[in-house]
mmCIF file of C-alpha atoms in Angstrom:
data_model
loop_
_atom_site.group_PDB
_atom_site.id
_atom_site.type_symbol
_atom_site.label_atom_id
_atom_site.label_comp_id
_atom_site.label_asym_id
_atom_site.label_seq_id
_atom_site.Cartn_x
_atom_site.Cartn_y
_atom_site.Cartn_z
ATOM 1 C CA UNK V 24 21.306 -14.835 -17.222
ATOM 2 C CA UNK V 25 22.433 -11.791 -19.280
ATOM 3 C CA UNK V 26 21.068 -8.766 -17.528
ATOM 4 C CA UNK V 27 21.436 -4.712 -19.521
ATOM 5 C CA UNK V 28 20.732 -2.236 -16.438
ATOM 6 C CA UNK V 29 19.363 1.348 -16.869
ATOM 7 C CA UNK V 30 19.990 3.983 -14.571
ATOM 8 C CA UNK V 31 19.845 7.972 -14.025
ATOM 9 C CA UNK V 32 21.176 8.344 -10.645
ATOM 10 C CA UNK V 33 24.003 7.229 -8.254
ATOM 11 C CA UNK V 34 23.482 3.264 -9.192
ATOM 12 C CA UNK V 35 23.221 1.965 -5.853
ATOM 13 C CA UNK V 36 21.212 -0.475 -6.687
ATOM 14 C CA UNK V 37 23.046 -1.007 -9.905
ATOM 15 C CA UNK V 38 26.229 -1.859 -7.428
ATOM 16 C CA UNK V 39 24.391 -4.222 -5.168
ATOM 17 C CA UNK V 40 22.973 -5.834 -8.228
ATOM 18 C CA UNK V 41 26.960 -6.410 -9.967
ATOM 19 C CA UNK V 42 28.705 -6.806 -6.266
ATOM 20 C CA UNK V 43 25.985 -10.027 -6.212
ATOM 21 C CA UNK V 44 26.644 -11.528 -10.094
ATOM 22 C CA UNK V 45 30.528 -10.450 -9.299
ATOM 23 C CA UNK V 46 30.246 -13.152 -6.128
ATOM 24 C CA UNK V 47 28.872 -15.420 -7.563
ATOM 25 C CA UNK V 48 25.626 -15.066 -5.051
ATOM 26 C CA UNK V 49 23.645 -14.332 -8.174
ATOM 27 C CA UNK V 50 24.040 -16.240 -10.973
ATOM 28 C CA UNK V 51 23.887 -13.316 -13.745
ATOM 29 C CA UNK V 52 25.903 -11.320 -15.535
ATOM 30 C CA UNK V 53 25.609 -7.500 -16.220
ATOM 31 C CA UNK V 54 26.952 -7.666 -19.865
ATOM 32 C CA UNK V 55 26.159 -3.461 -20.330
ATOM 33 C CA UNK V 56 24.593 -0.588 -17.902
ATOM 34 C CA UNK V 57 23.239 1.955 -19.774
ATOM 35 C CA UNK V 58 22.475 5.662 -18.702
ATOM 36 C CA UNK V 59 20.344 8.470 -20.263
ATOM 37 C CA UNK V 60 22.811 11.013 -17.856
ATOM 38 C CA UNK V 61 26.111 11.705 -19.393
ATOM 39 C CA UNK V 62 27.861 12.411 -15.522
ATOM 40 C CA UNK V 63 25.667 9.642 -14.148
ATOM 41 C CA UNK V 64 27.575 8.266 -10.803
ATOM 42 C CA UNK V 65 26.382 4.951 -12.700
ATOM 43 C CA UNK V 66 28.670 4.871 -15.489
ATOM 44 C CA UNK V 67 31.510 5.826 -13.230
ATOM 45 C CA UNK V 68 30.656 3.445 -10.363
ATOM 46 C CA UNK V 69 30.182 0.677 -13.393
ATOM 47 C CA UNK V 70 33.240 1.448 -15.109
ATOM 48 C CA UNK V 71 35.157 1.145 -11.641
ATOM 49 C CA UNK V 72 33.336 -2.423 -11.067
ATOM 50 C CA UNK V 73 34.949 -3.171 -14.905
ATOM 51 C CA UNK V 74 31.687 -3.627 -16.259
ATOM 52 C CA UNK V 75 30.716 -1.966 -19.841
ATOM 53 C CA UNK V 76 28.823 1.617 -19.663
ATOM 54 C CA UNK V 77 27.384 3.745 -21.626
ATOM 55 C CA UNK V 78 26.034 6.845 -22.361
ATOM 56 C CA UNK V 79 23.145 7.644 -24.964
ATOM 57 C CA UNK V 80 22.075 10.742 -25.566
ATOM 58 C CA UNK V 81 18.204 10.448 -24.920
ATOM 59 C CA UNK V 82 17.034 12.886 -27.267
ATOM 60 C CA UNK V 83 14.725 16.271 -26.812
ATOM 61 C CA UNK V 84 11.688 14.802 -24.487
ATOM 62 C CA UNK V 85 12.490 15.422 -20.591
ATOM 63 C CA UNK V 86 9.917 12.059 -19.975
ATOM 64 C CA UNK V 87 10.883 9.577 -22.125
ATOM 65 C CA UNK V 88 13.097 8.888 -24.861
ATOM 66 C CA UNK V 89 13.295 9.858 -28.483
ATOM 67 C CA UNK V 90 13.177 7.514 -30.920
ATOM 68 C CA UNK V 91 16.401 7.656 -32.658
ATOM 69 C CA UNK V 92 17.582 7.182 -28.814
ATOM 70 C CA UNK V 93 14.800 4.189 -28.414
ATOM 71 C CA UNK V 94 16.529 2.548 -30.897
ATOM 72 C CA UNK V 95 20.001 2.849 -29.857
ATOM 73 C CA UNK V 96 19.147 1.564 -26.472
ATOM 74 C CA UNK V 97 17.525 -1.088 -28.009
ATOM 75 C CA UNK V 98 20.805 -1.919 -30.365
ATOM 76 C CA UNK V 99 23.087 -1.657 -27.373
ATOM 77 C CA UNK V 100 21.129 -4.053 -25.870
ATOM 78 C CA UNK V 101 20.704 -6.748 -28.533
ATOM 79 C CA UNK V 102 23.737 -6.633 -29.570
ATOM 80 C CA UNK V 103 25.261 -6.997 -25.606
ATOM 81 C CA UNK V 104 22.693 -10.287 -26.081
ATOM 82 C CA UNK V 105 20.762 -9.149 -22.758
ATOM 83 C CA UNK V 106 18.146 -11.216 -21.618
ATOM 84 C CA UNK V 107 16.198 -9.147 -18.864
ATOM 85 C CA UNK V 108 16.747 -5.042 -18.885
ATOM 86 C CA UNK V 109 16.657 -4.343 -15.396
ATOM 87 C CA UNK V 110 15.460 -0.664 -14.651
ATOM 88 C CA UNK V 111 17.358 1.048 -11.667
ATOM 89 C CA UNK V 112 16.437 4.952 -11.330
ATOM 90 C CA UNK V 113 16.095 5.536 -14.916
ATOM 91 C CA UNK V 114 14.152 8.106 -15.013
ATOM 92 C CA UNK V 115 12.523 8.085 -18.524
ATOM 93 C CA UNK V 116 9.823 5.915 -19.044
ATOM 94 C CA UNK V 117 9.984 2.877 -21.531
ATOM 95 C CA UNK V 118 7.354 2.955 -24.404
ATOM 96 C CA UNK V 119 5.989 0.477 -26.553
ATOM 97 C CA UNK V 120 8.440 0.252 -29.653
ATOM 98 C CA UNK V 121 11.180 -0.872 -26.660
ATOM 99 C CA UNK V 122 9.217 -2.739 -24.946
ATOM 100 C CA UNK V 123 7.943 -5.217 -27.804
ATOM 101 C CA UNK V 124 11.675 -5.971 -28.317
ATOM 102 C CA UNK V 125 11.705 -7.070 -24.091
ATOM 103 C CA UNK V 126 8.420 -7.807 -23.908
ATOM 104 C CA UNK V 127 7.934 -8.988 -20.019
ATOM 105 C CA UNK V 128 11.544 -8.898 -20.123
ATOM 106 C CA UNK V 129 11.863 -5.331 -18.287
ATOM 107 C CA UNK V 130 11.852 -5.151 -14.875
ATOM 108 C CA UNK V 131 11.991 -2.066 -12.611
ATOM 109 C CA UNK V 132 12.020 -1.234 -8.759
ATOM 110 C CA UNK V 133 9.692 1.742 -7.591
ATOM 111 C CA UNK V 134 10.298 2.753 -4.121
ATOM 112 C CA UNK V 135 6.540 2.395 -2.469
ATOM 113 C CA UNK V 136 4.329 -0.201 -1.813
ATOM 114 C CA UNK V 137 2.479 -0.084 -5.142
ATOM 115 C CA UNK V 138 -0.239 0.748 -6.338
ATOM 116 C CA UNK V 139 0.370 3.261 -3.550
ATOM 117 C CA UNK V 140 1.938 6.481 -4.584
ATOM 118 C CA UNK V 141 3.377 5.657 -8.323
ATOM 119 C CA UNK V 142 5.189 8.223 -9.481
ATOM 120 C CA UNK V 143 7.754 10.209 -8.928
ATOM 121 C CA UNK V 144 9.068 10.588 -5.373
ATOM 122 C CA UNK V 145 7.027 7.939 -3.658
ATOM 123 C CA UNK V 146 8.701 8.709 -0.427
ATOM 124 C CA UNK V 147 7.687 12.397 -0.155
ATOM 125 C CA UNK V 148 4.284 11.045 -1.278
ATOM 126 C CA UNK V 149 3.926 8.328 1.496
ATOM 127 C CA UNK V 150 5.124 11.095 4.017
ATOM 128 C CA UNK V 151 2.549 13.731 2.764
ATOM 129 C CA UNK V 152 -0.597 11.024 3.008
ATOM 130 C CA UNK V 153 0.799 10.026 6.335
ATOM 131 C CA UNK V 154 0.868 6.018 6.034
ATOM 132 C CA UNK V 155 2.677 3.954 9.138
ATOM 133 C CA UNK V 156 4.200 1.412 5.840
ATOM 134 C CA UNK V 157 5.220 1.791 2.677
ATOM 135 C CA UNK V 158 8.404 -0.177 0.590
ATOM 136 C CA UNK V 159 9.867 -1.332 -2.401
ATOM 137 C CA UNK V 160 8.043 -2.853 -5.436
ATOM 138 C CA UNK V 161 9.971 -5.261 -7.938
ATOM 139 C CA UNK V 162 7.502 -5.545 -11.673
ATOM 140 C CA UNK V 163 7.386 -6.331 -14.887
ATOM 141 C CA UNK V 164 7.336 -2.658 -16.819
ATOM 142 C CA UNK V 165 4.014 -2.553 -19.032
ATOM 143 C CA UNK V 166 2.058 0.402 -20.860
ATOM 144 C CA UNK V 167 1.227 1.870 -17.870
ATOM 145 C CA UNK V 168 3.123 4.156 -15.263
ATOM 146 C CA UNK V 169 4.058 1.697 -12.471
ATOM 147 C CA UNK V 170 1.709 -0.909 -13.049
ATOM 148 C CA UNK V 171 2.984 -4.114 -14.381
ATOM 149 C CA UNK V 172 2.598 -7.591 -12.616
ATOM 150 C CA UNK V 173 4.550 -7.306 -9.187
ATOM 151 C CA UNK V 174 7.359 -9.852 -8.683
ATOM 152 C CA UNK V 175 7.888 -8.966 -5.218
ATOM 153 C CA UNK V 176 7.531 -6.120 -2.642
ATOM 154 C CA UNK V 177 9.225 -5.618 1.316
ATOM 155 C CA UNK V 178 7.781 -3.259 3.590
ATOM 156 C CA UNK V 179 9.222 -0.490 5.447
ATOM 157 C CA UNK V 180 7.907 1.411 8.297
ATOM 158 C CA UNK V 181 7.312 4.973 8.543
ATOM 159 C CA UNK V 182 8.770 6.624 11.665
ATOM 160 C CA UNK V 183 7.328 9.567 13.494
ATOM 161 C CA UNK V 184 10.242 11.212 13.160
ATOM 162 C CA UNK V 185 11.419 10.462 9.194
ATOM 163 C CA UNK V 186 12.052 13.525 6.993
ATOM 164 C CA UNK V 187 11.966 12.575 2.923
ATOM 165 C CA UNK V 188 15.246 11.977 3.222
ATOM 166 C CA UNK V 189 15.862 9.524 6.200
ATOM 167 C CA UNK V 190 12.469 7.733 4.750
ATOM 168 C CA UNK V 191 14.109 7.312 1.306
ATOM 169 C CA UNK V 192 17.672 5.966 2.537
ATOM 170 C CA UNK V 193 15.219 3.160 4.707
ATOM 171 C CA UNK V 194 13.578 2.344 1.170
ATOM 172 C CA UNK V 195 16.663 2.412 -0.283
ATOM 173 C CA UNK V 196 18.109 -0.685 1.763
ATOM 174 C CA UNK V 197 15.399 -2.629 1.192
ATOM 175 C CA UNK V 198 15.282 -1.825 -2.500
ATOM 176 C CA UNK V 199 19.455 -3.099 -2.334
ATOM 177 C CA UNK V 200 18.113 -6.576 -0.833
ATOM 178 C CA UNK V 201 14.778 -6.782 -3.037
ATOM 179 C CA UNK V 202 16.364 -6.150 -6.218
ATOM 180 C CA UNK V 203 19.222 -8.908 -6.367
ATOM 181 C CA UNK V 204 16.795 -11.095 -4.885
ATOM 182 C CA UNK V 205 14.139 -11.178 -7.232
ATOM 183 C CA UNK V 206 16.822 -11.626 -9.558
ATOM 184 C CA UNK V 207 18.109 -14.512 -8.189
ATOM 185 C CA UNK V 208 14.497 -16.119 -8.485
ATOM 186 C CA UNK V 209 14.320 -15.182 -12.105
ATOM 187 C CA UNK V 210 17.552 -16.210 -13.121
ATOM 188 C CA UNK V 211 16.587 -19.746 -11.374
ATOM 189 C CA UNK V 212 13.272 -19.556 -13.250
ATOM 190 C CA UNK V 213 11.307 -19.618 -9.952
ATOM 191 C CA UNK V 214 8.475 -17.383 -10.509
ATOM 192 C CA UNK V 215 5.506 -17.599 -12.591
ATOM 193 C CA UNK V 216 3.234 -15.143 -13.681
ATOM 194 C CA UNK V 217 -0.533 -15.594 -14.304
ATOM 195 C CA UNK V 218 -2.404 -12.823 -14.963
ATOM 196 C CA UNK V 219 -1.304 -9.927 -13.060
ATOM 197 C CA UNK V 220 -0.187 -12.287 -10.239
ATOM 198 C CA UNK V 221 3.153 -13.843 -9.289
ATOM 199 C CA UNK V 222 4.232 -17.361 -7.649
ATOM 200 C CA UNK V 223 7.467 -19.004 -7.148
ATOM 201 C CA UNK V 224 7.379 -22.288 -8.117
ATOM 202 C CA UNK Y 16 -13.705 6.673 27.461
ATOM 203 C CA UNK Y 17 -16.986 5.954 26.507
ATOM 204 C CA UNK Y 18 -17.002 4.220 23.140
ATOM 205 C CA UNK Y 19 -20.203 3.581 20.494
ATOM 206 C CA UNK Y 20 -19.477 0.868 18.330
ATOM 207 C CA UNK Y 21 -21.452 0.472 14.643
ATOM 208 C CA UNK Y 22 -21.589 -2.745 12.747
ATOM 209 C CA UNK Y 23 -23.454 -4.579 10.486
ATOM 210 C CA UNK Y 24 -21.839 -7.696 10.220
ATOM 211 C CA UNK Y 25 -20.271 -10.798 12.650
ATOM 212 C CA UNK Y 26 -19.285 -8.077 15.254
ATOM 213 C CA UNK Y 27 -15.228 -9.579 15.688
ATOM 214 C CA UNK Y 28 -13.970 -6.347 15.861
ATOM 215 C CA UNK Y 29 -16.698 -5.178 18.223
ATOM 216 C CA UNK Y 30 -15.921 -8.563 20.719
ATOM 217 C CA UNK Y 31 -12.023 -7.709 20.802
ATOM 218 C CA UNK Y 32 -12.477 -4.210 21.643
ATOM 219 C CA UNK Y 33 -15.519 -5.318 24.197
ATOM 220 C CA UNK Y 34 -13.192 -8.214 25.647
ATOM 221 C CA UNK Y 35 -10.111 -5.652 26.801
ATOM 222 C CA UNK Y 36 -12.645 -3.257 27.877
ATOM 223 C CA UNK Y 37 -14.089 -5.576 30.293
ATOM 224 C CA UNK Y 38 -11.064 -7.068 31.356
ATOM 225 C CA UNK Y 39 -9.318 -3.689 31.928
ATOM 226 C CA UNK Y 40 -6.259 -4.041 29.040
ATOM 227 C CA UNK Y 41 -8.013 -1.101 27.634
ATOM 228 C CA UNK Y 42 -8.819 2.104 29.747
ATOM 229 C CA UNK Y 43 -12.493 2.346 28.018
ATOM 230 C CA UNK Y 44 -15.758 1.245 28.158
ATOM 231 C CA UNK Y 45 -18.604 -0.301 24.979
ATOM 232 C CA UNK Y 46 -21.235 2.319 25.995
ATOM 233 C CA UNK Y 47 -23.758 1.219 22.740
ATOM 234 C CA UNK Y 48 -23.587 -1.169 20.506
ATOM 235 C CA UNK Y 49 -25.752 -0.311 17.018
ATOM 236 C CA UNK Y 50 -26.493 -1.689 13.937
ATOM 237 C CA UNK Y 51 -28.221 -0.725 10.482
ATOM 238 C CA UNK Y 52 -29.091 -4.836 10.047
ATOM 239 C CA UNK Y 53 -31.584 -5.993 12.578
ATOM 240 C CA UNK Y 54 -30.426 -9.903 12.218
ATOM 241 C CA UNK Y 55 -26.306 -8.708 12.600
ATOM 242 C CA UNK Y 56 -24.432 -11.239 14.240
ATOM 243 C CA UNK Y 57 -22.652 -7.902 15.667
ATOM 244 C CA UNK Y 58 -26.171 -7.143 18.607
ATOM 245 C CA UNK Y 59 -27.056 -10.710 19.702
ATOM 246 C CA UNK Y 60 -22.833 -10.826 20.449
ATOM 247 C CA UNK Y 61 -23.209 -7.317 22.143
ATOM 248 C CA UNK Y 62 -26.098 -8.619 24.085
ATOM 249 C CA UNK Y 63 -24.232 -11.833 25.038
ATOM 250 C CA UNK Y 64 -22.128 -9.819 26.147
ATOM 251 C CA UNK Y 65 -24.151 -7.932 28.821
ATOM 252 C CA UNK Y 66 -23.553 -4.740 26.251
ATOM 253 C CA UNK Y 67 -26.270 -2.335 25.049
ATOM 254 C CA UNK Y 68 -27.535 -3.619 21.382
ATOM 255 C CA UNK Y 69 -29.828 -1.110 19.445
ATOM 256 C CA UNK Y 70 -30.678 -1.927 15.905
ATOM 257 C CA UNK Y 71 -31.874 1.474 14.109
ATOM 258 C CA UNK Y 72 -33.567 1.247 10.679
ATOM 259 C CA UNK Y 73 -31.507 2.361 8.187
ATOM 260 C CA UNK Y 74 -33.833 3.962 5.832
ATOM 261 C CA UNK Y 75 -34.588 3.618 2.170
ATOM 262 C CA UNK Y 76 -31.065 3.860 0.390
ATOM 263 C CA UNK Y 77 -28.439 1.065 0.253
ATOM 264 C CA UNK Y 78 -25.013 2.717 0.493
ATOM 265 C CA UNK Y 79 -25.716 5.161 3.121
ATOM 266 C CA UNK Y 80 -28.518 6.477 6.207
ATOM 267 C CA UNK Y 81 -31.503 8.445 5.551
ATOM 268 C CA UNK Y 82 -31.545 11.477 7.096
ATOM 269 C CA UNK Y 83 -34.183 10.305 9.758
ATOM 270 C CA UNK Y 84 -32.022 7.515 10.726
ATOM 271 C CA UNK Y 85 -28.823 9.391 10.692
ATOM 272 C CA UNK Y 86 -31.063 11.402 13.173
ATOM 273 C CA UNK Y 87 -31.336 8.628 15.319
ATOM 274 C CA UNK Y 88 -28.079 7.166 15.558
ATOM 275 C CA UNK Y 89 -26.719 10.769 16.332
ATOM 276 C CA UNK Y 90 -29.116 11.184 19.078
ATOM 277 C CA UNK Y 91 -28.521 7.689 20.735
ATOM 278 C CA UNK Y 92 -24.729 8.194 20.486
ATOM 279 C CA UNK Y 93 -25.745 11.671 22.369
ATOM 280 C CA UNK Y 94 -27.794 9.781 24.737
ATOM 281 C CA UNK Y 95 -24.805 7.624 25.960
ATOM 282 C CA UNK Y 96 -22.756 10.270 25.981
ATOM 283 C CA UNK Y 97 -20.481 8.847 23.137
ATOM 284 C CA UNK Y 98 -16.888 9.960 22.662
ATOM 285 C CA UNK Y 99 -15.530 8.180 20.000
ATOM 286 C CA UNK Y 100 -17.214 5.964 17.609
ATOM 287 C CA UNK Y 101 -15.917 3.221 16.334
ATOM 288 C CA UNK Y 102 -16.927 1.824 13.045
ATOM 289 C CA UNK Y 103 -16.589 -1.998 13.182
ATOM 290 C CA UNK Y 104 -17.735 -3.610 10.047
ATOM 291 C CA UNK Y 105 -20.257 -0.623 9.465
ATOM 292 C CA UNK Y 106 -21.540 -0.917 5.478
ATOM 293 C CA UNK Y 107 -23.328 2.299 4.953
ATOM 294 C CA UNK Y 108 -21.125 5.994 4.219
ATOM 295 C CA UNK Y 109 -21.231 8.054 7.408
ATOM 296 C CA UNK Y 110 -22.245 11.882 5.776
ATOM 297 C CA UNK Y 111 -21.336 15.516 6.998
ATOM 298 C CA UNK Y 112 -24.554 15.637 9.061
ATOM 299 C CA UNK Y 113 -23.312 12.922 11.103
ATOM 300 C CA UNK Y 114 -19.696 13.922 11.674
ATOM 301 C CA UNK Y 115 -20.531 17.436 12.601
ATOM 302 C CA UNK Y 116 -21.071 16.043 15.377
ATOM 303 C CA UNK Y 117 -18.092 13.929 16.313
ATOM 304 C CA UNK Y 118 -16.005 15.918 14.222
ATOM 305 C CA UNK Y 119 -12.767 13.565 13.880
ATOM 306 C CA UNK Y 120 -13.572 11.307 16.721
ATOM 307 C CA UNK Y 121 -15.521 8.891 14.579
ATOM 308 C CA UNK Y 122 -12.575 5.889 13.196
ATOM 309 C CA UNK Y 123 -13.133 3.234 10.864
ATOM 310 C CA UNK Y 124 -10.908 -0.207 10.296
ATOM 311 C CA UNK Y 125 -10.153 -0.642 6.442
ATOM 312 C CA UNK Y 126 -9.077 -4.429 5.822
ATOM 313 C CA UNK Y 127 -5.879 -3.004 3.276
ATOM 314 C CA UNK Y 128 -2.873 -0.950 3.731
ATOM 315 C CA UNK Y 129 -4.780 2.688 2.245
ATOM 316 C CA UNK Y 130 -4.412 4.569 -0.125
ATOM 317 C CA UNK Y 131 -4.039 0.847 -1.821
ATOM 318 C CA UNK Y 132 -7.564 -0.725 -2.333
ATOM 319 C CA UNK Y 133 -10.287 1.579 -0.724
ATOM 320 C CA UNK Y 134 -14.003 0.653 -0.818
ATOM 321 C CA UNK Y 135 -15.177 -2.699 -0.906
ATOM 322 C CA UNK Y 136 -13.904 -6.729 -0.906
ATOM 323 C CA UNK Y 137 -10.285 -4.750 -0.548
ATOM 324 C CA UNK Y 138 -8.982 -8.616 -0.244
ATOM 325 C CA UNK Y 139 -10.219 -9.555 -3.584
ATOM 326 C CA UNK Y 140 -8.712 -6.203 -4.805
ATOM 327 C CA UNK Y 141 -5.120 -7.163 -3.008
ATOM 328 C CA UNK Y 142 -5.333 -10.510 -4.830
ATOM 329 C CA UNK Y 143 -6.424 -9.323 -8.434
ATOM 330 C CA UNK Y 144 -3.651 -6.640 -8.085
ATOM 331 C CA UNK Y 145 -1.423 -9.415 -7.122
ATOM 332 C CA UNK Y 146 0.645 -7.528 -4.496
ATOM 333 C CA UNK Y 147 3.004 -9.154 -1.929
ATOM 334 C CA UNK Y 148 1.716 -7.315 1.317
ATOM 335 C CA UNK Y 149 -1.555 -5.783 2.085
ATOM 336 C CA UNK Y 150 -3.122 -5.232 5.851
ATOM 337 C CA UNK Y 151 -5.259 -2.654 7.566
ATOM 338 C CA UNK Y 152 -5.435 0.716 8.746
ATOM 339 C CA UNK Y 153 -7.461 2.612 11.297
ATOM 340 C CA UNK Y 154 -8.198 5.963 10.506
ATOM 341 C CA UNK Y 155 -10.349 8.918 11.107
ATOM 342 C CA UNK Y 156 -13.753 9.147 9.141
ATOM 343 C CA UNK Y 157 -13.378 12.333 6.740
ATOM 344 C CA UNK Y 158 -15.732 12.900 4.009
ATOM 345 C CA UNK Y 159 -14.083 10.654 1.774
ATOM 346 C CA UNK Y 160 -14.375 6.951 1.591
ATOM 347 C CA UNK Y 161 -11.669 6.036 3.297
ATOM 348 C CA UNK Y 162 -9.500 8.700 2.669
ATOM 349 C CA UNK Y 163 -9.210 10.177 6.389
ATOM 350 C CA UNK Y 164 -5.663 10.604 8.685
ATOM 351 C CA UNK Y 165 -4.673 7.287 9.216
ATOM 352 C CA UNK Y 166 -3.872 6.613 13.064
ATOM 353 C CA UNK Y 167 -1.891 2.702 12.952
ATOM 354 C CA UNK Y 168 -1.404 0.238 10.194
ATOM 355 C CA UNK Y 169 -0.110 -3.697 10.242
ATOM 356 C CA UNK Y 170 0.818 -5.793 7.739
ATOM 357 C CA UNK Y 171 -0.479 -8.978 6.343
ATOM 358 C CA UNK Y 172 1.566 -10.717 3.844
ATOM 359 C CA UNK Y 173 -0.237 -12.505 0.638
ATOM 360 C CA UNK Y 174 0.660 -16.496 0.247
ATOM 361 C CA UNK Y 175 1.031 -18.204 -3.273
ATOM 362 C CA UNK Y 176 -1.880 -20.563 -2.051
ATOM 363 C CA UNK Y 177 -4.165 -17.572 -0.682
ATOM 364 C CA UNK Y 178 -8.327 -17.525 -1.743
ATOM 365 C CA UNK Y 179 -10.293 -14.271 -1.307
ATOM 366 C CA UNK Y 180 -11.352 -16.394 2.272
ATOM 367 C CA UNK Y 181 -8.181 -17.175 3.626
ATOM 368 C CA UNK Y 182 -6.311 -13.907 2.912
ATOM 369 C CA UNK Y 183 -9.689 -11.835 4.425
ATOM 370 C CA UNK Y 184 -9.260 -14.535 7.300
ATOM 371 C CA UNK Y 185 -5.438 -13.200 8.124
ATOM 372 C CA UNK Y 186 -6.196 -9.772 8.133
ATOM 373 C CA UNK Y 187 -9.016 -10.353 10.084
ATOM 374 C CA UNK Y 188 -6.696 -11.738 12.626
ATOM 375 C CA UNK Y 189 -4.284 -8.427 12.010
ATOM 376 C CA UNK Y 190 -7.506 -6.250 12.551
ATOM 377 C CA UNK Y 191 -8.376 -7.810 15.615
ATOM 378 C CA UNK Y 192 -4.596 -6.502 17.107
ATOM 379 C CA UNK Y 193 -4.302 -3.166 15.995
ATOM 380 C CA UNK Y 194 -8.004 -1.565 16.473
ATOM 381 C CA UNK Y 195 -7.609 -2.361 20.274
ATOM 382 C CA UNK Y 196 -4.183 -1.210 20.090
ATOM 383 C CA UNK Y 197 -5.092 2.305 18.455
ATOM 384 C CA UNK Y 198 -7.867 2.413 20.978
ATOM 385 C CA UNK Y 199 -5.840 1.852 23.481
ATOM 386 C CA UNK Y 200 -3.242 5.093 22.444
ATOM 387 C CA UNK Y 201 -6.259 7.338 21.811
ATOM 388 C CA UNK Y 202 -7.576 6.823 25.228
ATOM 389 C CA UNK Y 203 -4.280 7.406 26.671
ATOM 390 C CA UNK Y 204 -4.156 10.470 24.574
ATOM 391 C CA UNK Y 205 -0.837 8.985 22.973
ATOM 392 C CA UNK Y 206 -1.854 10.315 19.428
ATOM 393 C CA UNK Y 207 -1.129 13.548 18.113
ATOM 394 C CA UNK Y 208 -2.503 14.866 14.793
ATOM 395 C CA UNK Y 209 -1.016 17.483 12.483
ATOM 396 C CA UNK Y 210 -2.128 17.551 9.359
ATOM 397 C CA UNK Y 211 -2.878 13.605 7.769
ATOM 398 C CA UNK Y 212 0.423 12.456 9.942
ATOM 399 C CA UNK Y 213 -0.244 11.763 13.380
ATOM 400 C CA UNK Y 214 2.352 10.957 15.654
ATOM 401 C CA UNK Y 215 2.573 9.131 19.202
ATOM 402 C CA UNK Y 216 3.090 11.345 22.078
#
């Protein structure tokens, strides 16, 4: 399975995701990682793993992407012959000219148990409404903001004593064992979607 | 602590809280039992159980008490010197001229991890939404429909082979754990509450 990733930020889940194909524990292959941030510790950290990365310039819109840059991702993509564009922190959201081209063929990770708290930092979120859970969500991206069939999901617990920060590293590990394995069970064509729910087979 | 417990349904929640009171696992006692449904499974269990079982009339609207009737329950909750009450199944809105007067010591047992899936059948909702996890939460009775601090949450995962029936059975099960549980840390004064967090002692 030929898998594009897309990512703003540091790439952690980028490297758990390549460490994983690299083994041979997943069998994929991250042909191209893609980022919207020109300093992005995810080109470096993909360039150091040997893997092909690039930057596109996303264009004037802070929230999503232009379309001259909508169709370079796009191009980039096709032309690395990716299979599933796998969404990891990017932080722009995918409209509907890119998505036709993937069409249930994008997948992204949103750190809270959706539909709780979609949007942007789910963790401060979760903290400020004061649940005792929240987690990782693994979906299909659709129209919406965060609301695409859900492929899988793990919980994590809030602690009484959690700032944002010690909250969102806890997400963060389960998002670095979600991730590659939902992978895994797409890449062995385990799950099946019907409607807006999800079975392995 | 002297507990009133509302219900209009089977009355589960109401026997688990009324079994560890009797037996002594929890430091409280089932002062009233009432009910807005005069046939409710939840009074001739309360009465089985040597418990005081009131049905009230509820009044003419469907989603909440009449004022006369919120009247009533008030002043039998008075009567038997009520501290906490303890919605258990209870189908009708609890208003401002009832909380005034158990001001955040009226709690309520939603059957989904909130803010996910308030308001009713929140098991068909966690199956139409097709998420992985779902569960309960206790939580204080604000104004809102279930939008008040929460105090404990659990888990309950969502099986492939799960029907609206068996998935309201598990957390059902879940329910039965953690509103004796919370009970038990509110009579031990365990729970702090600043702000919608609230913290054990």
């Amino acid at each position: 399975m030929r898998l594009g990733i897309l990512g703003s930020g540091a790439g952690s889940n980028m490297a758990a995701i390549a460490e994983q194909c690299a083994s041979g524990a997943l069998p994929a292959v991250v042909t191209v990682v893609l980022s919207d941030v020109e300093n992005a510790g995810i080109l470096t950290r993909a360039r150091d793993m040997g893997l092909s990365a690039t930057f596109i310039q996303p264009g004037q819109y802070r929230t999503k992407l232009d379309e001259a840059a909508e169709e370079q991702f796009v191009r980039v993509l096709k032309e690395a012959e990716v299979e599933w564009v796998v969404l990891a922190g990017f932080m722009r959201l995918i409209k509907a000219d890119f998505l036709k081209h993937f069409w249930h063929k994008v997948i992204n990770i949103h750190p809270s148990l959706l539909p709780s708290f979609p949007g942007l930092e789910a963790w401060q979120q979760a903290l400020d409404y004061g649940v005792k859970f929240t987690g990782c969500t693994v979906h299909i991206v659709d129209h919406g903001i965060d609301t695409g069939p859900i492929l899988g999901q793990e919980t994590v617990p809030v602690l009484d004593a959690d700032t944002p920060q010690s909250l969102h590293a806890r997400i963060q590990e389960a998002e670095r064992r979600l991730y590659p394995a939902i992978i895994h069970a797409l890449a062995m064509e385990d799950i099946r979607i019907q409607g807006r729910r999800s079975f392995q087979k």
